[in-house]
Amino acid sequence: MTRYAIDRARGALIAQWSTGIGETATTVADLPSALPHHELLRLAAGLTQLSLACWRCYTHPASVADHYGPGSLGRQRQQERDAFGTVHDFVVSADRTAWAEIGTRVQEAAHTVGRALAFLDRPNLTTRIAGEVATELDAVERAELGDLSQRAGQAVALSREDASPLQVVQADRLLRRHPFGCDALFTRLDPTAAAIAAAHWLHAAVVATSRHTRAHPAQIVAAADQPFKPLAFESLTEVVSGLGAGVRPRQVVMTLVRNALHVGEGHLLGIIEARHRINAAERLIGEVHAEHPELAVGADTVHLPLTPLDPGRPAPDLLENLLHGVQSCWRFYERHVRTNQPGGGLSLAGPRRQKLRRAFIVAVRQEADARHDQLL
């Protein structure tokens, strides 16, 4: 989403959003020095909330809601999206909309912006803000259509409950050229779609590595452990085991992302997954008690992870984990060759290492191509 702030040194309202590899900003309006700073902050906060509410319509589309009917989640989401058509009036005509019925987050945020503008009472500022809001709404609408250029590019940092098949195919093409990943995966594509393609390529890398080294896939995935991200291993395990069982990448990735989005909003979707985690924690507590009775480990002292992903950015986090997993497969593959060559343990450097790397990439591509019908 776009975040708005007041630059007191320049006397300007600025807008800032993520590009996938960093933040970019633009000046929305120059502000007269006589305007009260507190009300300007209220305006900036209202614009930020409006952007959040509008982009939520992109990340949580009505089309993927489990239910659609009177009072259902799907209907609520559609009402939020339909409210885009009322935003302009709420922003520029707070006096006429003061008694209007407000039934959505989008309208509430737009009304907050309108009240702030009415208090400041500067027609030129109102005109600039109305244009800025129109630009933001256009960005959301273009992102919904798969156009992530210009302002709509901030979608590359968001986690969506859906994924465009076209973007999955585009990500797959990028990964075929760059199996270890590239900046374009993070700056040009929806990360949920990119993660679906990356899951397909991770599975191909694990299978190719397993075939060459005769190691079990679980052993290969375990080698991808990240000390500073201990739960990343769990996300890779779910992806590889799911695809190994014949589940399509989309289903595995969407389940992980949606569950993390629910956790980020303070609740779990269903209780089966929670029950599995609680049972695993209870088994661990029992083992610790048996082996180390002196440790005061109990049900009230164990931290229970609810998702292996960062709830604030699950899709980008999963994409990073998957690409790390592909890199880890290459290191496992290389280590196996190095330790099993004549005079084991010798280093592979220069042309020999490049040749081995090319052989690994060829093997992964062949495996990915053989399973390409499972991508979508």
CSV table of C-alpha atoms in Angstrom, one decimal:
chain,number,residue,atom,x,y,z
A,1,MET,CA,0.0,0.0,0.0
A,2,THR,CA,1.0,3.7,-0.2
A,3,ARG,CA,2.0,5.4,2.9
A,4,TYR,CA,1.7,9.2,3.3
A,5,ALA,CA,3.7,11.5,5.4
A,6,ILE,CA,4.3,15.2,6.0
A,7,ASP,CA,7.8,16.4,5.1
A,8,ARG,CA,8.1,19.4,7.5
A,9,ALA,CA,11.4,20.5,6.1
A,10,ARG,CA,10.0,20.9,2.6
A,11,GLY,CA,6.5,21.7,3.6
A,12,ALA,CA,5.1,18.9,1.4
A,13,LEU,CA,2.8,15.9,1.5
A,14,ILE,CA,4.7,12.8,0.2
A,15,ALA,CA,3.6,9.3,-0.9
A,16,GLN,CA,5.8,6.3,-0.5
A,17,TRP,CA,5.5,2.7,-1.6
A,18,SER,CA,7.6,-0.5,-2.1
A,19,THR,CA,9.0,-1.6,-5.4
A,20,GLY,CA,10.1,-5.0,-4.2
A,21,ILE,CA,13.7,-4.1,-3.7
A,22,GLY,CA,13.3,-0.8,-2.0
A,23,GLU,CA,11.0,2.2,-1.4
A,24,THR,CA,10.2,5.0,-3.8
A,25,ALA,CA,8.5,8.3,-3.0
A,26,THR,CA,6.8,11.2,-4.8
A,27,THR,CA,5.5,14.6,-3.8
A,28,VAL,CA,1.7,14.8,-3.7
A,29,ALA,CA,1.3,18.5,-2.8
A,30,ASP,CA,3.2,21.4,-1.5
A,31,LEU,CA,1.6,22.6,1.7
A,32,PRO,CA,1.0,26.2,2.8
A,33,SER,CA,3.0,26.9,6.0
A,34,ALA,CA,-0.1,28.3,7.8
A,35,LEU,CA,-1.9,25.0,7.9
A,36,PRO,CA,-2.0,23.3,11.3
A,37,HIS,CA,0.5,20.4,11.5
A,38,HIS,CA,-1.8,18.2,13.5
A,39,GLU,CA,-4.6,18.3,10.9
A,40,LEU,CA,-2.1,17.6,8.1
A,41,LEU,CA,-1.0,14.5,10.0
A,42,ARG,CA,-4.6,13.5,10.3
A,43,LEU,CA,-4.9,13.9,6.5
A,44,ALA,CA,-1.8,11.8,5.9
A,45,ALA,CA,-3.1,9.1,8.2
A,46,GLY,CA,-6.5,9.1,6.5
A,47,LEU,CA,-4.9,8.7,3.0
A,48,THR,CA,-2.8,5.8,4.3
A,49,GLN,CA,-5.8,4.1,5.7
A,50,LEU,CA,-7.7,4.7,2.5
A,51,SER,CA,-4.8,3.1,0.5
A,52,LEU,CA,-4.8,0.1,2.9
A,53,ALA,CA,-8.5,-0.4,2.5
A,54,CYS,CA,-8.4,-0.2,-1.3
A,55,TRP,CA,-5.4,-2.5,-1.7
A,56,ARG,CA,-7.1,-5.0,0.6
A,57,CYS,CA,-9.7,-5.4,-2.2
A,58,TYR,CA,-6.8,-6.5,-4.4
A,59,THR,CA,-5.2,-8.9,-1.8
A,60,HIS,CA,-8.5,-10.3,-0.6
A,61,PRO,CA,-10.7,-10.5,-3.7
A,62,ALA,CA,-14.3,-11.5,-3.4
A,63,SER,CA,-13.8,-14.2,-6.1
A,64,VAL,CA,-11.9,-16.5,-3.8
A,65,ALA,CA,-14.1,-16.2,-0.7
A,66,ASP,CA,-15.5,-19.5,0.4
A,67,HIS,CA,-19.0,-18.2,0.6
A,68,TYR,CA,-20.9,-15.7,-1.4
A,69,GLY,CA,-24.4,-14.7,-0.3
A,70,PRO,CA,-26.2,-12.2,2.0
A,71,GLY,CA,-24.0,-11.3,4.9
A,72,SER,CA,-21.2,-13.6,3.7
A,73,LEU,CA,-17.5,-12.8,3.4
A,74,GLY,CA,-17.7,-12.8,-0.3
A,75,ARG,CA,-20.5,-10.3,-0.3
A,76,GLN,CA,-18.7,-8.1,2.2
A,77,ARG,CA,-15.6,-8.1,0.0
A,78,GLN,CA,-17.6,-7.2,-3.1
A,79,GLN,CA,-19.2,-4.3,-1.2
A,80,GLU,CA,-15.8,-3.0,-0.4
A,81,ARG,CA,-14.7,-3.2,-4.0
A,82,ASP,CA,-18.0,-1.6,-5.2
A,83,ALA,CA,-17.3,1.3,-2.8
A,84,PHE,CA,-14.5,2.5,-5.1
A,85,GLY,CA,-17.2,4.4,-7.1
A,86,THR,CA,-18.2,6.5,-4.0
A,87,VAL,CA,-14.7,7.5,-2.9
A,88,HIS,CA,-14.4,10.7,-5.0
A,89,ASP,CA,-17.6,12.2,-3.5
A,90,PHE,CA,-16.6,11.3,0.1
A,91,VAL,CA,-13.2,13.0,-0.5
A,92,VAL,CA,-14.3,16.2,-2.1
A,93,SER,CA,-17.7,16.7,-0.7
A,94,ALA,CA,-17.6,16.0,3.0
A,95,ASP,CA,-20.4,18.5,3.7
A,96,ARG,CA,-22.8,16.6,1.3
A,97,THR,CA,-21.7,13.2,2.6
A,98,ALA,CA,-21.8,14.0,6.3
A,99,TRP,CA,-25.0,12.1,6.7
A,100,ALA,CA,-24.4,9.4,4.1
A,101,GLU,CA,-24.6,5.8,5.1
A,102,ILE,CA,-21.1,4.3,5.5
A,103,GLY,CA,-21.0,0.6,5.3
A,104,THR,CA,-17.4,-0.2,4.2
A,105,ARG,CA,-13.8,0.4,5.3
A,106,VAL,CA,-13.2,2.1,2.0
A,107,GLN,CA,-15.9,4.6,2.6
A,108,GLU,CA,-15.0,5.2,6.2
A,109,ALA,CA,-11.4,6.0,5.2
A,110,ALA,CA,-12.5,8.2,2.3
A,111,HIS,CA,-14.8,10.1,4.7
A,112,THR,CA,-11.9,10.7,7.1
A,113,VAL,CA,-9.9,12.2,4.3
A,114,GLY,CA,-12.8,14.3,3.3
A,115,ARG,CA,-13.3,15.6,6.8
A,116,ALA,CA,-9.7,16.6,7.1
A,117,LEU,CA,-9.8,18.4,3.8
A,118,ALA,CA,-13.0,20.2,4.8
A,119,PHE,CA,-11.3,21.4,8.0
A,120,LEU,CA,-8.2,22.6,6.2
A,121,ASP,CA,-10.5,24.4,3.6
A,122,ARG,CA,-8.0,24.8,0.8
A,123,PRO,CA,-9.7,24.1,-2.6
A,124,ASN,CA,-6.3,23.7,-4.4
A,125,LEU,CA,-5.2,21.1,-1.8
A,126,THR,CA,-8.5,19.3,-2.2
A,127,THR,CA,-8.1,19.1,-5.9
A,128,ARG,CA,-4.6,17.7,-5.6
A,129,ILE,CA,-5.7,15.1,-3.1
A,130,ALA,CA,-8.6,14.1,-5.2
A,131,GLY,CA,-6.2,13.5,-8.1
A,132,GLU,CA,-3.9,11.5,-5.9
A,133,VAL,CA,-6.7,9.3,-4.7
A,134,ALA,CA,-7.8,8.7,-8.3
A,135,THR,CA,-4.2,7.7,-9.1
A,136,GLU,CA,-4.2,5.2,-6.2
A,137,LEU,CA,-7.5,3.7,-7.2
A,138,ASP,CA,-6.3,3.3,-10.8
A,139,ALA,CA,-3.2,1.5,-9.5
A,140,VAL,CA,-5.4,-1.0,-7.7
A,141,GLU,CA,-7.6,-1.6,-10.7
A,142,ARG,CA,-4.6,-2.1,-13.0
A,143,ALA,CA,-3.0,-4.5,-10.6
A,144,GLU,CA,-6.3,-6.5,-10.6
A,145,LEU,CA,-5.8,-6.8,-14.4
A,146,GLY,CA,-2.2,-8.0,-14.0
A,147,ASP,CA,-0.6,-4.7,-15.0
A,148,LEU,CA,2.0,-4.0,-12.3
A,149,SER,CA,3.6,-1.0,-14.0
A,150,GLN,CA,4.2,2.4,-12.3
A,151,ARG,CA,2.2,2.9,-9.1
A,152,ALA,CA,0.5,-0.5,-9.5
A,153,GLY,CA,4.0,-2.0,-9.1
A,154,GLN,CA,3.6,-1.8,-5.3
A,155,ALA,CA,1.6,-5.0,-5.7
A,156,VAL,CA,4.9,-6.9,-5.9
A,157,ALA,CA,5.3,-6.4,-2.1
A,158,LEU,CA,1.8,-7.6,-1.3
A,159,SER,CA,0.4,-11.1,-0.5
A,160,ARG,CA,-2.7,-12.0,-2.5
A,161,GLU,CA,-5.2,-14.7,-1.8
A,162,ASP,CA,-5.3,-15.4,-5.6
A,163,ALA,CA,-2.8,-15.6,-8.4
A,164,SER,CA,-3.0,-14.9,-12.1
A,165,PRO,CA,-2.2,-17.9,-14.3
A,166,LEU,CA,-0.5,-15.5,-16.7
A,167,GLN,CA,1.8,-14.3,-14.0
A,168,VAL,CA,2.6,-17.8,-12.9
A,169,VAL,CA,3.6,-18.6,-16.5
A,170,GLN,CA,5.7,-15.4,-16.7
A,171,ALA,CA,7.5,-16.4,-13.4
A,172,ASP,CA,8.0,-19.9,-14.8
A,173,ARG,CA,9.7,-18.5,-17.9
A,174,LEU,CA,12.0,-16.3,-15.7
A,175,LEU,CA,12.9,-19.3,-13.6
A,176,ARG,CA,13.7,-21.4,-16.6
A,177,ARG,CA,16.3,-18.7,-17.6
A,178,HIS,CA,17.4,-18.1,-14.0
A,179,PRO,CA,16.7,-21.2,-11.9
A,180,PHE,CA,18.3,-19.6,-8.8
A,181,GLY,CA,16.1,-16.5,-9.1
A,182,CYS,CA,16.5,-12.9,-10.3
A,183,ASP,CA,15.4,-9.4,-9.4
A,184,ALA,CA,12.5,-9.5,-11.9
A,185,LEU,CA,10.7,-12.1,-9.7
A,186,PHE,CA,10.6,-9.5,-6.9
A,187,THR,CA,10.0,-6.4,-8.9
A,188,ARG,CA,7.8,-7.3,-11.8
A,189,LEU,CA,5.4,-10.0,-10.6
A,190,ASP,CA,2.9,-10.7,-7.9
A,191,PRO,CA,4.8,-12.7,-5.3
A,192,THR,CA,2.1,-15.3,-4.8
A,193,ALA,CA,2.2,-16.1,-8.5
A,194,ALA,CA,6.0,-16.1,-8.4
A,195,ALA,CA,6.0,-18.5,-5.4
A,196,ILE,CA,3.8,-20.9,-7.3
A,197,ALA,CA,6.3,-21.1,-10.1
A,198,ALA,CA,9.2,-21.2,-7.6
A,199,ALA,CA,7.6,-24.2,-5.8
A,200,HIS,CA,7.5,-26.1,-9.1
A,201,TRP,CA,11.2,-25.4,-9.6
A,202,LEU,CA,12.2,-26.2,-6.1
A,203,HIS,CA,10.5,-29.6,-6.4
A,204,ALA,CA,12.3,-30.1,-9.7
A,205,ALA,CA,15.6,-29.2,-8.0
A,206,VAL,CA,15.0,-31.6,-5.1
A,207,VAL,CA,14.1,-34.5,-7.4
A,208,ALA,CA,17.1,-33.9,-9.7
A,209,THR,CA,19.4,-33.6,-6.7
A,210,SER,CA,18.0,-36.8,-5.2
A,211,ARG,CA,18.4,-38.7,-8.4
A,212,HIS,CA,22.0,-37.7,-8.7
A,213,THR,CA,23.1,-38.1,-5.1
A,214,ARG,CA,20.7,-40.9,-4.1
A,215,ALA,CA,19.8,-38.9,-1.0
A,216,HIS,CA,16.2,-38.8,0.3
A,217,PRO,CA,14.3,-35.6,-0.5
A,218,ALA,CA,13.8,-35.0,3.2
A,219,GLN,CA,17.6,-35.0,3.7
A,220,ILE,CA,18.1,-32.5,0.9
A,221,VAL,CA,15.4,-30.2,2.2
A,222,ALA,CA,16.9,-30.4,5.7
A,223,ALA,CA,20.1,-29.1,4.3
A,224,ALA,CA,18.3,-25.9,3.4
A,225,ASP,CA,17.8,-24.9,7.0
A,226,GLN,CA,18.4,-21.2,7.8
A,227,PRO,CA,19.6,-20.5,11.4
A,228,PHE,CA,18.1,-17.0,11.3
A,229,LYS,CA,14.8,-18.3,9.8
A,230,PRO,CA,14.2,-21.6,11.6
A,231,LEU,CA,10.6,-21.9,10.3
A,232,ALA,CA,11.6,-21.6,6.7
A,233,PHE,CA,12.5,-25.2,6.7
A,234,GLU,CA,8.9,-26.1,7.6
A,235,SER,CA,7.6,-24.2,4.6
A,236,LEU,CA,10.0,-26.0,2.2
A,237,THR,CA,9.0,-29.3,3.7
A,238,GLU,CA,5.3,-28.6,3.1
A,239,VAL,CA,6.0,-27.6,-0.5
A,240,VAL,CA,8.2,-30.6,-1.3
A,241,SER,CA,6.1,-33.2,0.4
A,242,GLY,CA,2.9,-31.8,-1.1
A,243,LEU,CA,4.2,-31.8,-4.6
A,244,GLY,CA,5.8,-35.2,-4.1
A,245,ALA,CA,2.3,-36.5,-3.2
A,246,GLY,CA,0.9,-35.1,-6.4
A,247,VAL,CA,-0.7,-31.9,-5.1
A,248,ARG,CA,-0.3,-29.0,-7.6
A,249,PRO,CA,2.0,-26.1,-6.7
A,250,ARG,CA,-0.9,-23.6,-6.7
A,251,GLN,CA,-2.8,-25.5,-4.0
A,252,VAL,CA,0.2,-25.9,-1.7
A,253,VAL,CA,1.3,-22.3,-2.0
A,254,MET,CA,-2.2,-20.8,-1.7
A,255,THR,CA,-2.8,-22.8,1.4
A,256,LEU,CA,0.4,-21.6,3.0
A,257,VAL,CA,-0.2,-17.9,2.1
A,258,ARG,CA,-3.9,-17.8,3.0
A,259,ASN,CA,-3.2,-19.4,6.4
A,260,ALA,CA,-0.5,-16.9,7.1
A,261,LEU,CA,-2.8,-14.0,6.1
A,262,HIS,CA,-5.4,-15.3,8.6
A,263,VAL,CA,-2.8,-15.5,11.3
A,264,GLY,CA,-1.7,-12.0,10.5
A,265,GLU,CA,-5.3,-10.9,11.2
A,266,GLY,CA,-5.4,-12.6,14.5
A,267,HIS,CA,-7.2,-15.9,13.8
A,268,LEU,CA,-6.7,-19.4,12.4
A,269,LEU,CA,-8.6,-20.9,9.5
A,270,GLY,CA,-9.9,-24.2,10.9
A,271,ILE,CA,-8.6,-26.1,13.9
A,272,ILE,CA,-7.1,-29.2,12.2
A,273,GLU,CA,-3.7,-27.5,11.6
A,274,ALA,CA,-3.7,-26.1,15.1
A,275,ARG,CA,-4.5,-29.5,16.6
A,276,HIS,CA,-1.5,-31.0,14.7
A,277,ARG,CA,0.8,-28.3,16.0
A,278,ILE,CA,-0.5,-28.7,19.6
A,279,ASN,CA,0.0,-32.5,19.4
A,280,ALA,CA,3.5,-32.0,18.2
A,281,ALA,CA,4.3,-29.5,20.9
A,282,GLU,CA,2.9,-31.9,23.6
A,283,ARG,CA,5.1,-34.8,22.2
A,284,LEU,CA,8.1,-32.5,22.4
A,285,ILE,CA,7.3,-31.5,26.0
A,286,GLY,CA,7.0,-35.2,26.9
A,287,GLU,CA,10.4,-36.0,25.3
A,288,VAL,CA,12.1,-33.0,27.2
A,289,HIS,CA,10.6,-34.1,30.5
A,290,ALA,CA,11.8,-37.7,29.9
A,291,GLU,CA,15.4,-36.7,28.9
A,292,HIS,CA,15.8,-33.5,31.0
A,293,PRO,CA,13.4,-33.5,33.9
A,294,GLU,CA,15.4,-30.6,35.5
A,295,LEU,CA,14.2,-28.2,32.8
A,296,ALA,CA,11.0,-26.4,33.7
A,297,VAL,CA,9.4,-26.9,30.3
A,298,GLY,CA,5.6,-27.1,30.3
A,299,ALA,CA,2.5,-26.2,28.2
A,300,ASP,CA,2.7,-22.6,29.4
A,301,THR,CA,6.3,-22.1,28.5
A,302,VAL,CA,6.4,-23.4,24.9
A,303,HIS,CA,6.2,-21.0,22.0
A,304,LEU,CA,3.8,-22.5,19.4
A,305,PRO,CA,4.3,-21.3,15.8
A,306,LEU,CA,1.1,-20.9,13.9
A,307,THR,CA,2.6,-20.5,10.5
A,308,PRO,CA,6.1,-21.0,9.0
A,309,LEU,CA,5.8,-17.7,7.1
A,310,ASP,CA,6.0,-14.1,8.1
A,311,PRO,CA,2.3,-13.1,8.6
A,312,GLY,CA,3.1,-9.6,7.5
A,313,ARG,CA,4.5,-10.6,4.1
A,314,PRO,CA,3.8,-14.3,3.6
A,315,ALA,CA,4.1,-14.5,-0.2
A,316,PRO,CA,7.4,-12.6,-0.5
A,317,ASP,CA,8.7,-14.6,2.5
A,318,LEU,CA,7.8,-17.9,0.9
A,319,LEU,CA,9.3,-16.8,-2.5
A,320,GLU,CA,12.6,-16.1,-0.7
A,321,ASN,CA,12.5,-19.4,1.1
A,322,LEU,CA,11.8,-21.4,-2.1
A,323,LEU,CA,14.7,-19.7,-4.0
A,324,HIS,CA,17.0,-20.4,-1.0
A,325,GLY,CA,15.9,-24.0,-1.3
A,326,VAL,CA,17.0,-24.2,-4.9
A,327,GLN,CA,20.4,-22.7,-4.0
A,328,SER,CA,20.7,-25.2,-1.2
A,329,CYS,CA,20.0,-28.1,-3.7
A,330,TRP,CA,22.9,-26.9,-5.8
A,331,ARG,CA,25.2,-26.8,-2.8
A,332,PHE,CA,24.1,-30.3,-1.8
A,333,TYR,CA,24.7,-31.5,-5.4
A,334,GLU,CA,28.1,-29.8,-5.5
A,335,ARG,CA,29.1,-31.1,-2.1
A,336,HIS,CA,28.2,-34.7,-3.1
A,337,VAL,CA,30.3,-34.5,-6.2
A,338,ARG,CA,33.2,-33.0,-4.4
A,339,THR,CA,33.3,-35.6,-1.6
A,340,ASN,CA,32.8,-38.6,-4.0
A,341,GLN,CA,35.3,-37.7,-6.7
A,342,PRO,CA,38.7,-39.5,-6.7
A,343,GLY,CA,40.8,-38.1,-3.9
A,344,GLY,CA,37.5,-37.1,-2.2
A,345,GLY,CA,37.2,-33.7,-0.6
A,346,LEU,CA,39.1,-31.8,-3.3
A,347,SER,CA,37.7,-28.4,-4.2
A,348,LEU,CA,35.9,-27.7,-7.4
A,349,ALA,CA,37.0,-24.4,-8.9
A,350,GLY,CA,37.0,-22.5,-12.2
A,351,PRO,CA,35.8,-24.3,-15.3
A,352,ARG,CA,35.1,-27.6,-13.5
A,353,ARG,CA,32.7,-25.9,-11.1
A,354,GLN,CA,31.0,-24.0,-13.9
A,355,LYS,CA,30.6,-27.2,-15.9
A,356,LEU,CA,29.1,-29.0,-12.9
A,357,ARG,CA,26.8,-26.0,-12.3
A,358,ARG,CA,25.6,-26.2,-15.9
A,359,ALA,CA,24.9,-29.9,-15.5
A,360,PHE,CA,22.8,-29.2,-12.4
A,361,ILE,CA,20.8,-26.6,-14.2
A,362,VAL,CA,20.2,-28.8,-17.2
A,363,ALA,CA,19.0,-31.6,-14.9
A,364,VAL,CA,16.7,-29.3,-13.0
A,365,ARG,CA,15.2,-27.9,-16.3
A,366,GLN,CA,14.6,-31.4,-17.6
A,367,GLU,CA,12.8,-32.3,-14.4
A,368,ALA,CA,10.7,-29.1,-14.5
A,369,ASP,CA,9.8,-29.6,-18.1
A,370,ALA,CA,8.8,-33.2,-17.5
A,371,ARG,CA,6.3,-32.0,-14.8
A,372,HIS,CA,5.2,-28.8,-16.6
A,373,ASP,CA,1.6,-30.0,-16.9
A,374,GLN,CA,1.4,-29.8,-13.1
A,375,LEU,CA,2.3,-26.1,-13.0
A,376,LEU,CA,-1.2,-24.6,-13.2
